[in-house]
C-alpha atoms as an extended CHARMM CRD file, in Angstrom:
* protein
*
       158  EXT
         1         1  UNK       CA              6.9800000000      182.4640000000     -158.9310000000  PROA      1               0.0000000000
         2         2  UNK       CA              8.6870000000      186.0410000000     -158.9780000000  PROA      2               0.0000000000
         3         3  UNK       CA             10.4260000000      187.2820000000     -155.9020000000  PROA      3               0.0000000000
         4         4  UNK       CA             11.2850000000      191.1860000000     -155.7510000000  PROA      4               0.0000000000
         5         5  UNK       CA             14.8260000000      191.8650000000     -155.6250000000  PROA      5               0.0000000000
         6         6  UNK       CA             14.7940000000      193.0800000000     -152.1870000000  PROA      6               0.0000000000
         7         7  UNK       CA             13.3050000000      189.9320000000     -150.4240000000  PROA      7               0.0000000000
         8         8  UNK       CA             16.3590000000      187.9460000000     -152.4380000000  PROA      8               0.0000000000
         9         9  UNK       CA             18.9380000000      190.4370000000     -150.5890000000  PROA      9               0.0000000000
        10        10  UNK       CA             17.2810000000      190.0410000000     -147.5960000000  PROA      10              0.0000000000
        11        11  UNK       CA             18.0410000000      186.6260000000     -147.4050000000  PROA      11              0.0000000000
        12        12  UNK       CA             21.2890000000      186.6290000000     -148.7780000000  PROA      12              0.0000000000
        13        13  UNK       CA             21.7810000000      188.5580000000     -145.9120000000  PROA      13              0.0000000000
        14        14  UNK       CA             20.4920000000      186.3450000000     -143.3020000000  PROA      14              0.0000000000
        15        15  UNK       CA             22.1110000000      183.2860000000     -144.5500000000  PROA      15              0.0000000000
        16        16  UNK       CA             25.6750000000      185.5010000000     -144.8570000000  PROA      16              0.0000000000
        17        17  UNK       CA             26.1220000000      187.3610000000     -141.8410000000  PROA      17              0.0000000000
        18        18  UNK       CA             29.5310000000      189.7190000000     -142.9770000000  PROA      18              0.0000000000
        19        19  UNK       CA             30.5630000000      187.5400000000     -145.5870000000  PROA      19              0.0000000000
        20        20  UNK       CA             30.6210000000      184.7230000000     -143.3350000000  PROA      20              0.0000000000
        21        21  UNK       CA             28.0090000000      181.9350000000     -142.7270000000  PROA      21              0.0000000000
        22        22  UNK       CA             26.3130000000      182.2320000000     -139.5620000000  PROA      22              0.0000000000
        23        23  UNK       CA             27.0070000000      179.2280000000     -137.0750000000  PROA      23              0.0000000000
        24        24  UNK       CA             24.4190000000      178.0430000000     -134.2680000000  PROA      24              0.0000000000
        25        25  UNK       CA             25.9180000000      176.1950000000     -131.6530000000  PROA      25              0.0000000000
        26        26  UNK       CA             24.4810000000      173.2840000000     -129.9530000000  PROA      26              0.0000000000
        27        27  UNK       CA             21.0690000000      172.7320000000     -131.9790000000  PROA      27              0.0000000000
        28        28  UNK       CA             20.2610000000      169.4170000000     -130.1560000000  PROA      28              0.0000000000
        29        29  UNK       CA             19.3000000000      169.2990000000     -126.6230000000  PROA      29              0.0000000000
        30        30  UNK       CA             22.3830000000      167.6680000000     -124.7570000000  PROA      30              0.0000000000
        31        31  UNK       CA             21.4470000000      165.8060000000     -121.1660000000  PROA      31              0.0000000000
        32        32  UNK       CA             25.9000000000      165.8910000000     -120.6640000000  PROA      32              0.0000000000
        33        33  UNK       CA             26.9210000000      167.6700000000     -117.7040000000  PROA      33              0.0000000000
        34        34  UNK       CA             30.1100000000      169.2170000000     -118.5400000000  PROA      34              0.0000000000
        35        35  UNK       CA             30.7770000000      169.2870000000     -114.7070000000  PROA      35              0.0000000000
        36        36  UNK       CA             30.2570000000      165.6530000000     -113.4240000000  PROA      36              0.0000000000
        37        37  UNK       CA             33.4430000000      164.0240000000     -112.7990000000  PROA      37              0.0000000000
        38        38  UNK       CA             32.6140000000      161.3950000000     -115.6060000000  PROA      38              0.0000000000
        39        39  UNK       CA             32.7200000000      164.1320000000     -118.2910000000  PROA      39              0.0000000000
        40        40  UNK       CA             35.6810000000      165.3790000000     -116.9610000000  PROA      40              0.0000000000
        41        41  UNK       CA             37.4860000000      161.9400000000     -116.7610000000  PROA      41              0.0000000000
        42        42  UNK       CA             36.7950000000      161.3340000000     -120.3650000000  PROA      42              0.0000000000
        43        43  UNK       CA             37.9720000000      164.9430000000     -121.2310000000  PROA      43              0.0000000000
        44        44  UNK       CA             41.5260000000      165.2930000000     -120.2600000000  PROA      44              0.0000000000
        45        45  UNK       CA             41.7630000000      161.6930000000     -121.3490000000  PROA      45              0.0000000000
        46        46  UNK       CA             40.5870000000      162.9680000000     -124.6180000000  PROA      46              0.0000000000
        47        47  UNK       CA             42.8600000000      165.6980000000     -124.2210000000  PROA      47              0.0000000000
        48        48  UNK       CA             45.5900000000      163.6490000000     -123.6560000000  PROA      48              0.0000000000
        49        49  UNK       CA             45.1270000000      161.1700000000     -126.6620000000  PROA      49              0.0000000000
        50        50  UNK       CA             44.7860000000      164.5100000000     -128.6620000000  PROA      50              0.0000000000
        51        51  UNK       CA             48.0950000000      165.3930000000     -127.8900000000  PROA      51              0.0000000000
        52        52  UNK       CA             49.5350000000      162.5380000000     -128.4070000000  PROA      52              0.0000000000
        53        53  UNK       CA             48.1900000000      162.8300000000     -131.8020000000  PROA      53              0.0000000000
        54        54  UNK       CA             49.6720000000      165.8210000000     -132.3260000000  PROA      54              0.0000000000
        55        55  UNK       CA             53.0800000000      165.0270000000     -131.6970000000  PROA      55              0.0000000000
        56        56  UNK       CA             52.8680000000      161.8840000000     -133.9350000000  PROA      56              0.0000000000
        57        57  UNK       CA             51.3730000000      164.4230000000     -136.8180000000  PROA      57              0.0000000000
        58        58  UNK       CA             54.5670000000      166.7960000000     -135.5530000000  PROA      58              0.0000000000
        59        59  UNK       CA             56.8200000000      163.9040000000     -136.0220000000  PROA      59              0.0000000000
        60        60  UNK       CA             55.6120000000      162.5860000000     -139.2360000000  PROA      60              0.0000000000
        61        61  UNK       CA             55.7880000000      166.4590000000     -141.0930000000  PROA      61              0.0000000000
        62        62  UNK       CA             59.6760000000      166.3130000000     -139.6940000000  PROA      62              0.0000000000
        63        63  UNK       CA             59.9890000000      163.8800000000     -142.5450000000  PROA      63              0.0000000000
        64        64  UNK       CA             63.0260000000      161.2980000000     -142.4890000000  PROA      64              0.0000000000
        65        65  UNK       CA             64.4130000000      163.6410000000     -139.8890000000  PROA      65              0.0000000000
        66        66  UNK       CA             67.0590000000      166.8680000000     -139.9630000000  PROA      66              0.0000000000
        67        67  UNK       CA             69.9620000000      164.8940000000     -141.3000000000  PROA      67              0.0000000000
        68        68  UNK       CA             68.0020000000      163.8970000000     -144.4540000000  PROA      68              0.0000000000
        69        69  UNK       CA             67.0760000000      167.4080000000     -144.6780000000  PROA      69              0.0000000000
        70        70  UNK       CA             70.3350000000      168.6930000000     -144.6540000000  PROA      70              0.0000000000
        71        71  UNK       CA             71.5290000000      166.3300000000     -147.2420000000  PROA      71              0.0000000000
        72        72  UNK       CA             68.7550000000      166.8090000000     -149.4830000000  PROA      72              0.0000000000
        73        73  UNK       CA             69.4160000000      171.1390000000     -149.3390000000  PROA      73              0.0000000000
        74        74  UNK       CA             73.0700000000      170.6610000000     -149.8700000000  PROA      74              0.0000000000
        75        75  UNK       CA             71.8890000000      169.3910000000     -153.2080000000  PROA      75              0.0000000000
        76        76  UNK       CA             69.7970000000      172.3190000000     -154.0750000000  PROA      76              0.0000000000
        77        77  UNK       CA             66.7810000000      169.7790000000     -153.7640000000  PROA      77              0.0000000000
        78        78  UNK       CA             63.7890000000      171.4400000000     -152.0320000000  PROA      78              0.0000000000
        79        79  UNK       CA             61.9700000000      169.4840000000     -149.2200000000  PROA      79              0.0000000000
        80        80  UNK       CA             58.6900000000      167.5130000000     -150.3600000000  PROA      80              0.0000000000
        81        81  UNK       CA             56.1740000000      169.5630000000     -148.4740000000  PROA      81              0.0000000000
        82        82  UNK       CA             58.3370000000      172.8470000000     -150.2300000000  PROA      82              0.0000000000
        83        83  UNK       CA             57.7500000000      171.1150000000     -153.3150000000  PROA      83              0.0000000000
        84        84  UNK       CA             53.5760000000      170.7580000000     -152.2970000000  PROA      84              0.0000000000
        85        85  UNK       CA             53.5230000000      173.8500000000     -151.0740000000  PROA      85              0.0000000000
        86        86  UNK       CA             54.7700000000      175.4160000000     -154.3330000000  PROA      86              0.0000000000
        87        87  UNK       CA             52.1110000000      173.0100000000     -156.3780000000  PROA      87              0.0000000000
        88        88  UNK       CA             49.2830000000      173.8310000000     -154.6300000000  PROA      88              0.0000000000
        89        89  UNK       CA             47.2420000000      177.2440000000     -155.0470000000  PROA      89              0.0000000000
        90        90  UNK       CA             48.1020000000      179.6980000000     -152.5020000000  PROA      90              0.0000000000
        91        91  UNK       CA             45.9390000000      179.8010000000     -149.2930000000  PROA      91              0.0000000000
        92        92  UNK       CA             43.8060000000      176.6280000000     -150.3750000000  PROA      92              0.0000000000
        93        93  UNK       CA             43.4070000000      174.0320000000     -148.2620000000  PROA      93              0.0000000000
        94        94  UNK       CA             44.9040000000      170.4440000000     -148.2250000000  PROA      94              0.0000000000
        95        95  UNK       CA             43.7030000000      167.3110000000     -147.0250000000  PROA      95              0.0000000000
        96        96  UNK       CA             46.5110000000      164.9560000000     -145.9300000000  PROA      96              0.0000000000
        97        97  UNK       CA             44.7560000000      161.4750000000     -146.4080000000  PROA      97              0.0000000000
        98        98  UNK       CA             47.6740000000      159.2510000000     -144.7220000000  PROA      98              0.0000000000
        99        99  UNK       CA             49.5530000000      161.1270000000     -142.1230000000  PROA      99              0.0000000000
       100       100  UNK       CA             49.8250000000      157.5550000000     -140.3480000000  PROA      100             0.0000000000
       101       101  UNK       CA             50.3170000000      155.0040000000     -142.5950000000  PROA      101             0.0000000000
       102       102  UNK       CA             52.7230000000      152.5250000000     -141.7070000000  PROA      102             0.0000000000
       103       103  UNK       CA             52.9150000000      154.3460000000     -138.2960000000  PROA      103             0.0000000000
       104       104  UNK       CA             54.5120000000      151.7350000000     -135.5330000000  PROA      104             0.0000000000
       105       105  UNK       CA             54.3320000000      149.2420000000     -138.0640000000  PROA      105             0.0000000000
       106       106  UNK       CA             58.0730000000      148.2630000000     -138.9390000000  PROA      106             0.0000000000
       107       107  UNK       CA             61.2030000000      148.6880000000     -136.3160000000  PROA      107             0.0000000000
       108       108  UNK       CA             62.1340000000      152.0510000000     -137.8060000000  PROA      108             0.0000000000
       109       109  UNK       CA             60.5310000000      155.2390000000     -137.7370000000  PROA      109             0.0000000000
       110       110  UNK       CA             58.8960000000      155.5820000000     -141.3270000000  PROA      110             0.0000000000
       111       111  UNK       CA             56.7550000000      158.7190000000     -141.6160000000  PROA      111             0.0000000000
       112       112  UNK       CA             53.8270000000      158.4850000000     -143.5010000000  PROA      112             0.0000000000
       113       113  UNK       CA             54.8800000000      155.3180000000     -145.2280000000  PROA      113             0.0000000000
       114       114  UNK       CA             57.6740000000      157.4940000000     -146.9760000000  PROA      114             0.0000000000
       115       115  UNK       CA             55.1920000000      159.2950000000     -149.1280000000  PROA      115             0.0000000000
       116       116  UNK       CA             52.6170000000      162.4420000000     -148.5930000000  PROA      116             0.0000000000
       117       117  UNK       CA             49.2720000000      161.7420000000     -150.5900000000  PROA      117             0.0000000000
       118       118  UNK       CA             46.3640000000      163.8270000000     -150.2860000000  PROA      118             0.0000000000
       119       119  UNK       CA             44.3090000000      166.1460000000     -152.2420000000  PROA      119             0.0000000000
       120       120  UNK       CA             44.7770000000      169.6550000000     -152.6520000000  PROA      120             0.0000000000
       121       121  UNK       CA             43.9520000000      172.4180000000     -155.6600000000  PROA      121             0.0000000000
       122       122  UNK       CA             45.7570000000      172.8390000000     -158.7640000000  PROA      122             0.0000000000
       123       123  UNK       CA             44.9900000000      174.9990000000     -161.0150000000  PROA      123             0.0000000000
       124       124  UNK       CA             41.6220000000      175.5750000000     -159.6070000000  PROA      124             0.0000000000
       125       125  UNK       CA             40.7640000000      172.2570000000     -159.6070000000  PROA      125             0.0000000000
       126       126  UNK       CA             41.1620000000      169.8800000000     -156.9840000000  PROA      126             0.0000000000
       127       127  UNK       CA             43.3950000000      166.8850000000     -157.8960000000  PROA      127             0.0000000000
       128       128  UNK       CA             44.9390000000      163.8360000000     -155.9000000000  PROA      128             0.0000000000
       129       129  UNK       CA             48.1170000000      164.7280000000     -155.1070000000  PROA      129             0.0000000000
       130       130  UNK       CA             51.1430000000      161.9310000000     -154.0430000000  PROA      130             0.0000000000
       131       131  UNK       CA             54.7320000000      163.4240000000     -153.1030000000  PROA      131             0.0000000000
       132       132  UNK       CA             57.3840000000      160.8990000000     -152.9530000000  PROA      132             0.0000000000
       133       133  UNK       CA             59.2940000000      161.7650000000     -149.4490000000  PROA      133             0.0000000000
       134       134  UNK       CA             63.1280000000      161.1920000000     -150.4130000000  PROA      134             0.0000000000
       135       135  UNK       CA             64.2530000000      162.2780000000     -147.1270000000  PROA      135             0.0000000000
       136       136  UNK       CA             62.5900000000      158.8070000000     -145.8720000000  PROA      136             0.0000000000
       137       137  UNK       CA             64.7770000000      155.6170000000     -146.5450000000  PROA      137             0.0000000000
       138       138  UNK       CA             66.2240000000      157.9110000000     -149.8030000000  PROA      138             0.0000000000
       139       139  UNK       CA             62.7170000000      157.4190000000     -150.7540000000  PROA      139             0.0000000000
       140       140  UNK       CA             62.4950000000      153.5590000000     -151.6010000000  PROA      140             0.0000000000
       141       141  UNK       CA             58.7200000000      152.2340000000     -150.9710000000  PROA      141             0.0000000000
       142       142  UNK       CA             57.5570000000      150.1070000000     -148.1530000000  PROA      142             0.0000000000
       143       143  UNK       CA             55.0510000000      147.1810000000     -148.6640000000  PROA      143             0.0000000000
       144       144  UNK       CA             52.6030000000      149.8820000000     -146.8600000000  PROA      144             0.0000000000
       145       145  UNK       CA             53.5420000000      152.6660000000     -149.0060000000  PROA      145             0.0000000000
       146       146  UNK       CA             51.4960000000      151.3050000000     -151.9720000000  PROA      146             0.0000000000
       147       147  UNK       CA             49.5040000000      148.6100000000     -152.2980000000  PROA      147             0.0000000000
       148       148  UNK       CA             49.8000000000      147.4730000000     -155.9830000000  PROA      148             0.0000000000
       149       149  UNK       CA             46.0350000000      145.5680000000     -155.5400000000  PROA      149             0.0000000000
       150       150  UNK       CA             44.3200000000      148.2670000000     -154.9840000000  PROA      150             0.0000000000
       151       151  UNK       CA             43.0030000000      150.1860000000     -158.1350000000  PROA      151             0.0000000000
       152       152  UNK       CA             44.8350000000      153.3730000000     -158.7570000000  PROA      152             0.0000000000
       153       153  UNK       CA             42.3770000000      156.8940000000     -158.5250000000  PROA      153             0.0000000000
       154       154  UNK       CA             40.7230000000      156.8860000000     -162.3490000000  PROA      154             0.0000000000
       155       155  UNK       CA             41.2600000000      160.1940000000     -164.0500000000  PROA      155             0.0000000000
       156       156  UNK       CA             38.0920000000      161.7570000000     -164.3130000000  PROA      156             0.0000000000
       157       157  UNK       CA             37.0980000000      165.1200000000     -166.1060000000  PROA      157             0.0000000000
       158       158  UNK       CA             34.6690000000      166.7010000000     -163.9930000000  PROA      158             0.0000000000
């Protein structure tokens, strides 16, 4: 089946509304009353557990803290999330798979079990990415930064 040229445009169009997808909102009937005192209960609740999630994500991105910091720049050594940002390809994004780990888990604070994994874009091509955080513990690994059982990613050409 042949489509003319214009009917092809016309729904590129419609699908891409100024280079951006259009979004629709709220698809699904929804019987929630945003103004019963229930929903609002359970919101700033929500809100509040948000925010504490922030600041634990705030913490954790402050690495081993502004001491280590210091010590690691007075060595000419760049920061490990300076070191990811200058890996990755500008303005992509990066998924952070273990903000968390090991979060509450031993006596002392150890962000993100002392390493960052996630995976970002290289080259074009999206890769799993692990940074090993020295400004954590001078970066020595915690039984939750890697657990040797577990298979390690398989290198795949894709």
């Amino acid at each position: 089946m042949r489509f003319a040229s214009g009917s092809i445009r016309a729904a590129q169009r419609s699908l891409v509304a100024g280079g951006r997808r259009s979004y629709h909102p709220a698809v699904l009937p929804s019987l929630i009353s945003t103004a019963s005192p229930e929903f609002k209960a359970k919101a700033e609740s929500m809100e509040s557990l948000v925010a504490e999630l922030e600041a634990n994500l705030a913490k954790v991105r402050e690495g081993g803290g502004s001491k280590a910091a210091e010590r690691m720049r007075s060595k000419g050594k760049k920061l490990p999330r300076e070191r990811l940002a200058l890996l990755l390809d500008p303005h992509t994004p990066f998924l952070e798979l273990s903000p968390l780990a090991a979060h509450e888990v031993y006596r002392e604070h150890v962000p993100a079990a002392g390493i960052i994994t996630g995976i970002g874009r290289i080259s074009g091509r999206e890769c799993v990415v692990v940074v090993n955080d020295a400004t954590v513990k001078g970066g020595s690994y915690y039984p939750l930064t890697w657990n040797p059982e577990e298979p390690r990613c398989p290198i795949k050409r894709m």
